[in-house]
Amino acid sequence: MPQFAFLFHDGDWSKLSPDEMQAVVQQYIAWVGRLRDQGFFVDGNKLADSGRLVRMTNGVVTDGPYAETKETIGGYFIVETESIEQAIALAKACPSFPHGGAVEVRPVDGD
Amino acid sequence: MLATTPQPHNAPEAHKLVEHLFRTKAGELTARLCRIVGVGRMELVEDVVQEALLSALKHWSYHGIPENPVGWLFTAARNRALDRFRHEKLASDKAKLIAREIEAALPERPEAGFAAELGDSQLRLMFALCDPSLSPESQASLILKTLGGFSVPEIARAFLAKESTIAQRLVRAKHTLVEAEVSLDQPVDLLEERLATVLQVIYLLFNEGYNAYRGENLIRYELVNEALRFARLLVGHPLGRRTEAYALLTLLALQASRLPARVDANNNLVLLARQDRGKWDRKLIAEGFHYLQLAAVGETVTGYHLEAGIAACHAMAPDYVSTNWRQILEYYDALITIDNSPVILLNRAVALSMVDGATAGLSALEALISDPRLQRYYLYHAARGDLLVRLQKFEPARAAYETALTLTSSEPERRFLQGQILACRRT
């Protein structure tokens, strides 16, 4: 069974009210619960908000484009589905879309 | 596929969070941190609390709800606040001192006694925000923002104001508080002086929620519930153990108990006379009567006492007609000596009509017609229409309802009035 990575490009949550934030948390938990119950979910992790971008070409280590910027990858899931179409269909239920988020669906190259 | 899927170690838990957990904890954290760092740093406190919630959103989405969500939020806020003060420019001695205080004051797991201290901080913030330098609207908006955990758009919706208006109001109010050097640790006698203002703001919040004058929803439950929460917080504290506070909580609980019957399934207004009393919230009624007993101790009689007494008459009555209207009329007569506002005079006329008949009620009502405030008040004309219907004067009744219709833009109320107009035409 092929595996796919969902790379989450975070939306802008900063303008949400506490009630709205709580609603997003509940939606995420419900979504992950469904993915798990249906047997698609393999693993998932949040990435820390900080990091380093290491470029070996000039040997300079810079702060990554992570902190305080939009469109950073906030975390990832690994799912197991029949096809990329099925993975995309699952990704469409991600709760971050109304808040400007995006999901990058990448096949895990197992060959 | 099901059988072969490995279970990740970080399985998010299926259970749900307590309703409004983020919102109430935002209020508690804001109050607690403001107590330590001062009202003057409220902007910083609000940032820190927002960041802590944001961090919870991100972590919990991946890792599930932690075992102790409240402790998690408090620790997240504490660490962020510490970070701010430790890295404050030049890290002054004062900033270091504040950092140490924060470290000591926000435990990872709130211990016994901490809940009482939290309540104390919230009340102190509420009293501080009722500073006389602020208008009642500013006081109410600030309380909703800081203690209620409402966002600017949510406050704007609650008060049917523009977001920009609310945002400006909040900014100005915070500047005023900074300039007035408001402190949360004020002497108790000063706080006592301010109790009347605090009660008034809670009453205002409740009324905004209880009867929306515009818009699609007749009742804004979030405001009703916040007002009840604040009133309960108040009477749970030595500062609030006063008969007028008990009377206010009685009034709010008894009024709120009728809300489930006040609108029907189609969001239409149901008048008291026609409400299904089986739908009234028995728990809130019991709470109301509990505090009514406490409110009755001593000599003090405030407007809240009298309004609570009227609400209690309704709560006790098996139906509309057999309500103790004579007692209600007495309460209105007493209320007029405290506050002879035209709305109270209007309600008194309705009570009078139930004691001495529709003709007497109508005369009392028509004696008020010269008041321009009542001329513009749709309930005046609606009440007049009702009395005319009872006297079987359907044509003038219809005209009164038509006038009322031009004066309200609340959709459920408009539908109600249109129904009355149709009924008058048919008869």
XYZ file of C-alpha atoms in Angstrom:
538
model
C 0.000 0.000 0.000
C 1.535 3.349 -1.016
C 2.196 5.936 1.635
C 1.741 9.669 1.298
C 2.970 12.591 3.320
C 0.591 15.435 4.091
C 2.726 18.516 4.609
C 0.661 21.181 6.328
C 1.202 24.760 5.271
C -0.306 26.587 8.193
C -3.039 29.126 7.773
C -3.221 32.365 9.691
C -4.705 31.476 13.041
C -3.607 34.632 14.812
C -6.852 36.555 14.273
C -9.062 33.790 15.645
C -10.983 34.224 18.869
C -10.488 31.680 21.673
C -13.823 30.031 20.805
C -12.805 29.759 17.154
C -9.389 28.324 18.082
C -11.044 25.709 20.217
C -13.348 24.819 17.336
C -10.302 24.289 15.059
C -8.690 21.985 17.644
C -11.873 19.902 17.871
C -12.161 19.702 14.084
C -8.552 18.508 13.798
C -9.002 15.897 16.473
C -12.198 14.638 14.854
C -10.499 14.518 11.442
C -7.457 12.611 12.723
C -9.817 10.287 14.586
C -11.665 9.482 11.364
C -8.411 8.902 9.456
C -7.276 6.546 12.184
C -10.599 4.705 12.453
C -10.627 4.166 8.705
C -7.085 2.823 8.842
C -5.410 5.523 6.760
C -3.373 7.230 9.458
C 0.179 5.964 9.964
C 1.941 8.738 11.824
C 1.901 12.467 12.384
C 3.902 15.130 14.112
C 3.964 18.804 14.704
C 7.190 20.551 13.712
C 8.693 23.062 16.096
C 8.189 26.702 15.205
C 11.934 27.276 15.017
C 14.652 25.708 12.920
C 17.725 26.326 10.863
C 18.167 26.386 7.150
C 21.523 24.874 6.342
C 22.969 25.689 2.941
C 26.129 23.774 2.206
C 26.957 25.638 -0.982
C 28.369 28.617 0.816
C 28.650 27.025 4.226
C 26.372 29.582 5.837
C 23.815 28.421 8.391
C 20.908 30.833 8.567
C 17.758 31.046 10.602
C 15.121 29.233 8.691
C 12.173 31.003 7.190
C 10.203 29.434 10.015
C 9.506 31.828 12.805
C 6.730 34.372 12.349
C 6.258 33.774 8.656
C 3.236 32.568 6.817
C 3.222 29.439 4.754
C 5.576 27.511 6.974
C 5.108 23.791 7.287
C 3.593 23.307 10.716
C 3.635 19.531 10.698
C 3.061 16.382 8.723
C 0.999 13.205 8.572
C 1.890 9.949 6.898
C -1.163 8.196 5.459
C -1.562 4.922 3.657
C -4.045 4.881 0.768
C -4.720 3.040 -2.510
C -3.754 6.003 -4.676
C -2.790 9.655 -4.672
C -6.369 10.450 -5.707
C -7.632 8.844 -2.539
C -4.999 10.693 -0.481
C -6.054 13.996 -2.051
C -9.689 13.234 -1.313
C -8.779 12.690 2.345
C -6.664 15.850 2.486
C -9.639 17.912 1.318
C -11.220 17.476 4.741
C -8.347 19.273 6.490
C -9.856 21.928 8.806
C -7.253 24.591 7.996
C -8.598 25.591 4.556
C -11.089 28.218 5.814
C -8.124 29.878 7.547
C -5.864 29.995 4.508
C -4.039 26.741 5.107
C -2.921 24.284 2.423
C -1.927 20.623 2.332
C 0.919 19.429 0.166
C 0.348 15.759 -0.714
C 3.608 13.976 -1.570
C 4.020 10.278 -2.283
C 6.615 8.642 -0.065
C 9.106 7.254 -2.560
C 9.331 3.632 -1.528
C 11.128 2.265 -4.580
C -5.640 -2.346 5.805
C -7.183 -1.871 9.220
C -5.308 -4.732 10.802
C -1.876 -3.771 9.508
C -2.016 -0.079 10.404
C 0.394 0.616 13.235
C -1.059 2.695 16.078
C 1.044 5.804 16.593
C 2.168 6.459 20.142
C 0.760 9.950 20.075
C -2.858 8.941 19.490
C -5.063 12.011 19.897
C -7.784 11.442 22.418
C -11.311 11.207 21.186
C -12.910 13.150 24.025
C -14.011 16.700 23.582
C -12.881 19.804 25.368
C -15.139 21.483 27.888
C -17.309 23.987 26.064
C -15.738 27.474 25.944
C -12.637 26.167 27.732
C -10.333 28.398 25.670
C -12.541 31.411 26.230
C -12.908 31.048 29.985
C -9.250 30.168 30.478
C -8.239 33.176 28.390
C -10.203 35.323 30.848
C -8.659 33.662 33.878
C -5.133 33.908 32.509
C -5.570 37.541 31.542
C -6.843 38.409 35.009
C -4.070 36.456 36.734
C -1.296 37.974 34.625
C -2.712 41.502 34.846
C -2.700 41.103 38.608
C 1.030 40.372 38.495
C 2.283 42.703 35.782
C -0.279 45.518 36.136
C -3.183 46.767 34.039
C -0.743 49.050 32.223
C 0.767 46.009 30.508
C -2.564 44.650 29.356
C -1.528 44.630 25.697
C 1.410 42.391 26.503
C -0.785 40.128 28.619
C -3.322 39.791 25.817
C -0.529 38.886 23.370
C 0.867 36.278 25.729
C -2.530 34.666 26.315
C -3.297 34.631 22.595
C 0.083 33.006 21.890
C -0.550 30.352 24.530
C -3.905 29.466 22.966
C -2.361 29.448 19.505
C 0.302 27.102 20.733
C -2.384 24.801 22.147
C -4.182 24.862 18.817
C -1.037 23.715 17.027
C 0.095 21.096 19.532
C -3.256 19.568 20.325
C -4.183 19.278 16.673
C -1.282 16.841 16.238
C -0.911 15.282 19.646
C -4.453 15.303 20.978
C -5.789 16.925 24.094
C -3.318 16.646 26.966
C -4.287 14.998 30.217
C -4.492 18.329 32.008
C -5.487 20.918 29.377
C -5.853 23.750 31.873
C -2.406 23.127 33.365
C -0.995 22.970 29.850
C -2.481 26.365 28.947
C -1.278 27.968 32.177
C 2.249 26.658 31.690
C 2.308 27.824 28.084
C 1.195 31.311 29.117
C 3.638 31.415 32.012
C 6.586 30.463 29.828
C 5.709 33.081 27.249
C 5.250 35.766 29.878
C 8.585 34.825 31.464
C 10.232 35.006 28.088
C 8.922 38.520 27.511
C 10.097 39.840 30.838
C 13.465 38.110 30.847
C 14.260 39.463 27.434
C 12.805 42.882 27.987
C 15.277 45.545 26.870
C 18.008 46.036 29.438
C 16.129 43.523 31.625
C 15.518 46.078 34.335
C 15.375 45.062 37.961
C 11.621 45.542 37.867
C 11.242 43.199 34.899
C 13.342 40.609 36.701
C 11.173 40.969 39.765
C 8.026 40.511 37.704
C 9.553 37.452 36.037
C 10.188 35.904 39.439
C 6.627 36.656 40.486
C 5.210 35.055 37.371
C 7.373 32.003 37.937
C 6.074 31.631 41.466
C 2.474 32.452 40.732
C 1.518 30.203 37.845
C 1.978 26.574 38.828
C 1.867 23.850 36.253
C -0.942 22.174 38.115
C -3.172 24.656 39.878
C -3.237 23.631 43.518
C -6.011 23.892 46.054
C -6.705 27.501 46.911
C -5.602 28.620 43.480
C -9.172 28.561 42.185
C -10.224 31.072 44.847
C -7.251 33.251 43.991
C -8.193 33.082 40.321
C -11.730 34.196 41.125
C -10.258 37.015 43.144
C -8.046 38.143 40.260
C -10.965 38.090 37.846
C -13.146 40.136 40.160
C -10.367 42.613 40.845
C -9.907 43.072 37.120
C -13.654 43.500 36.699
C -13.736 46.177 39.391
C -10.680 47.893 37.897
C -12.264 47.949 34.435
C -15.330 49.638 35.924
C -13.148 52.693 36.477
C -15.243 55.880 36.460
C -12.994 57.353 33.760
C -14.597 54.905 31.295
C -18.079 54.966 29.784
C -20.407 52.028 30.537
C -19.997 50.833 26.925
C -16.204 50.862 27.264
C -16.386 49.071 30.585
C -18.643 46.375 29.135
C -16.526 45.948 25.986
C -13.295 45.690 27.961
C -14.790 43.146 30.345
C -15.963 41.003 27.447
C -12.558 41.252 25.777
C -10.336 40.555 28.751
C -12.467 38.457 31.109
C -14.919 36.980 28.643
C -12.311 36.030 26.044
C -14.376 37.611 23.254
C -12.639 38.746 20.069
C -13.274 42.195 18.604
C -15.650 40.805 15.925
C -17.548 38.883 18.610
C -17.981 41.998 20.751
C -19.058 43.940 17.676
C -21.702 41.297 16.967
C -22.842 41.337 20.590
C -23.344 45.097 20.603
C -24.332 45.293 16.937
C -21.545 47.785 16.379
C -18.874 48.055 13.718
C -15.640 46.174 14.390
C -13.640 49.349 13.874
C -15.773 51.162 16.450
C -15.175 48.446 19.033
C -11.463 48.248 18.240
C -11.076 52.008 18.680
C -13.138 51.960 21.849
C -10.882 49.255 23.323
C -7.650 51.023 22.401
C -8.866 54.289 23.889
C -10.126 52.591 27.034
C -6.780 50.861 27.582
C -4.912 54.157 27.181
C -7.252 55.741 29.704
C -6.557 52.963 32.182
C -2.805 53.368 31.733
C -3.032 57.126 32.233
C -5.232 56.740 35.280
C -2.634 54.291 36.653
C -5.337 51.847 37.601
C -4.166 49.129 39.934
C -5.755 45.778 40.617
C -4.732 45.756 44.227
C -6.967 48.500 45.477
C -8.193 48.701 49.035
C -11.405 46.819 49.676
C -13.454 49.881 50.671
C -12.661 51.458 47.316
C -13.824 48.321 45.590
C -17.022 48.341 47.617
C -17.795 51.836 46.389
C -17.635 50.497 42.898
C -19.961 47.559 43.415
C -22.950 49.480 42.032
C -21.114 50.098 38.749
C -20.060 46.470 38.476
C -23.655 45.322 39.010
C -24.831 47.794 36.415
C -22.387 46.497 33.798
C -23.430 42.891 34.444
C -27.075 43.975 34.134
C -26.277 45.763 30.877
C -24.549 42.680 29.434
C -27.507 40.533 30.372
C -30.065 42.874 28.844
C -28.092 43.076 25.603
C -28.285 39.318 25.387
C -31.805 38.865 26.705
C -33.584 41.075 24.233
C -31.775 41.978 21.068
C -33.347 44.995 19.464
C -32.060 44.285 16.006
C -31.010 41.325 13.973
C -32.124 37.774 13.371
C -31.647 36.319 16.832
C -33.886 37.439 19.635
C -31.563 36.111 22.307
C -27.767 36.216 22.381
C -27.028 33.373 24.716
C -23.286 34.051 24.913
C -23.997 37.407 26.577
C -26.660 35.980 28.862
C -24.297 33.221 29.964
C -21.363 35.577 30.517
C -23.513 37.895 32.634
C -24.639 34.916 34.709
C -21.047 33.717 35.050
C -19.854 37.133 36.259
C -22.750 37.451 38.706
C -21.998 33.996 40.143
C -18.312 34.859 40.408
C -19.253 38.019 42.269
C -21.497 36.410 44.891
C -18.892 33.681 45.441
C -16.451 36.299 46.739
C -16.468 38.317 49.975
C -16.662 41.526 47.908
C -19.908 40.408 46.338
C -21.688 38.912 49.320
C -24.132 41.787 49.424
C -27.889 41.660 49.141
C -27.964 43.760 45.964
C -25.591 41.309 44.270
C -27.780 38.398 45.369
C -30.819 40.271 44.043
C -29.148 40.796 40.682
C -28.218 37.120 40.393
C -31.809 36.183 41.351
C -33.127 38.438 38.621
C -30.737 37.095 35.971
C -31.319 33.434 36.855
C -35.116 33.778 36.872
C -35.197 35.767 33.633
C -32.824 33.321 31.965
C -34.958 30.376 33.143
C -37.698 31.468 30.719
C -35.441 31.717 27.677
C -36.035 28.135 26.431
C -39.743 28.988 26.105
C -39.272 32.510 24.770
C -38.667 31.550 21.145
C -40.276 28.694 19.251
C -38.641 26.237 16.861
C -38.907 28.804 14.044
C -37.120 31.464 16.084
C -40.389 33.328 16.641
C -41.114 35.305 19.765
C -43.471 33.632 22.261
C -45.065 36.042 24.735
C -45.165 35.195 28.421
C -48.925 34.551 28.267
C -48.443 31.758 25.740
C -45.159 30.240 26.895
C -44.963 26.525 27.607
C -43.972 26.790 31.262
C -42.796 23.177 31.217
C -39.849 24.408 29.142
C -38.644 26.808 31.807
C -35.260 25.836 33.211
C -35.964 24.386 36.667
C -32.302 24.516 37.699
C -32.100 28.242 37.036
C -35.386 28.798 38.870
C -34.029 26.898 41.886
C -30.839 28.954 41.744
C -32.909 32.142 41.537
C -34.980 31.274 44.595
C -31.871 30.283 46.527
C -30.369 33.732 46.016
C -33.721 35.440 46.541
C -33.647 34.198 50.130
C -30.162 35.628 50.609
C -31.218 38.892 48.958
C -34.138 39.269 51.358
C -31.870 39.470 54.420
C -31.568 42.998 55.794
C -33.243 46.285 55.032
C -31.760 47.139 51.649
C -34.256 47.265 48.789
C -32.759 48.068 45.411
C -34.247 48.107 41.950
C -32.696 44.656 41.468
C -34.677 43.410 44.479
C -37.944 44.666 43.037
C -37.249 43.358 39.544
C -36.223 40.032 41.080
C -39.491 40.022 43.036
C -41.454 40.502 39.821
C -39.507 37.725 38.108
C -40.175 35.473 41.116
C -43.949 36.096 40.841
C -43.797 34.883 37.246
C -41.609 31.905 38.124
C -44.072 30.783 40.812
C -47.225 31.208 38.741
C -48.822 28.104 37.213
C -50.099 30.194 34.289
C -50.375 33.778 33.073
C -53.836 34.638 34.365
C -53.399 33.250 37.877
C -50.089 35.107 38.315
C -50.032 37.298 41.436
C -50.485 40.500 39.448
C -51.457 42.496 42.522
C -48.036 41.755 44.044
C -46.333 42.574 40.746
C -48.186 45.888 40.595
C -46.964 46.707 44.112
C -43.377 45.988 43.038
C -43.786 48.260 40.019
C -45.201 51.016 42.213
C -42.147 50.719 44.462
C -39.807 50.545 41.461
C -41.189 53.835 40.149
C -40.039 55.584 43.319
C -36.466 54.419 42.557
C -36.494 54.738 38.792
C -39.455 56.306 37.024
C -38.182 55.475 33.562
C -40.895 55.338 30.894
C -40.241 51.623 30.288
C -41.069 50.835 33.917
C -44.216 52.977 33.710
C -45.176 51.045 30.597
C -44.726 47.688 32.340
C -46.680 48.962 35.321
C -49.602 49.797 33.039
C -49.595 46.212 31.732
C -49.599 44.854 35.305
C -52.420 47.262 36.158
C -54.463 45.896 33.261
C -54.186 42.420 34.807
C -55.393 43.707 38.199
C -58.029 46.313 37.302
C -58.842 45.330 33.746
C -57.857 46.334 30.221
C -59.651 49.683 30.336
C -57.660 50.805 33.389
C -54.451 49.549 31.790
C -55.183 51.360 28.553
C -55.862 54.660 30.341
C -52.587 54.340 32.239
C -50.815 53.575 28.985
C -52.385 56.450 27.086
C -51.471 58.840 29.879
C -47.836 58.186 28.888
C -48.220 59.013 25.196
C -46.637 62.456 25.488
C -43.263 60.871 26.327
C -41.245 60.990 23.106
C -39.120 58.032 24.209
C -42.194 55.841 24.436
C -43.523 57.135 21.130
C -40.437 55.622 19.511
C -40.522 52.443 21.611
C -42.144 49.581 19.705
C -43.176 47.737 22.874
C -45.335 50.686 23.895
C -47.371 50.358 20.712
C -47.379 46.569 20.851
C -48.666 46.646 24.450
C -51.322 49.161 23.414
C -52.339 46.844 20.575
C -52.674 43.938 23.030
C -54.930 45.917 25.366
C -57.083 47.098 22.453
C -57.455 43.480 21.309
C -58.587 42.530 24.792
C -61.210 45.281 24.514
C -62.145 43.875 21.064
C -61.208 47.160 19.363
C -59.503 45.417 16.458
C -59.114 48.328 14.052
C -57.263 50.627 16.476
C -55.314 47.571 17.659
C -54.170 46.889 14.108
C -53.067 50.518 13.741
C -51.053 50.242 16.998
C -49.328 47.063 15.784
C -48.573 48.766 12.454
C -46.861 51.593 14.316
C -44.898 49.080 16.396
C -43.814 47.315 13.206
C -42.169 50.495 11.911
C -40.134 50.771 15.121
C -38.386 47.408 15.425
C -35.921 45.749 13.098
C -35.646 42.537 15.085
C -36.805 39.859 12.648
C -38.566 37.567 15.159
C -40.418 40.536 16.602
C -41.415 41.790 13.160
C -42.842 38.387 12.315
C -44.746 38.393 15.601
C -46.255 41.827 14.917
C -47.168 40.889 11.358
C -49.033 37.893 12.772
C -50.951 40.141 15.162
C -51.869 42.531 12.329
C -53.211 39.652 10.246
C -55.255 38.374 13.192
C -56.802 41.833 13.691
C -57.778 42.005 10.014
C -59.425 38.591 10.138
C -61.659 39.404 13.091
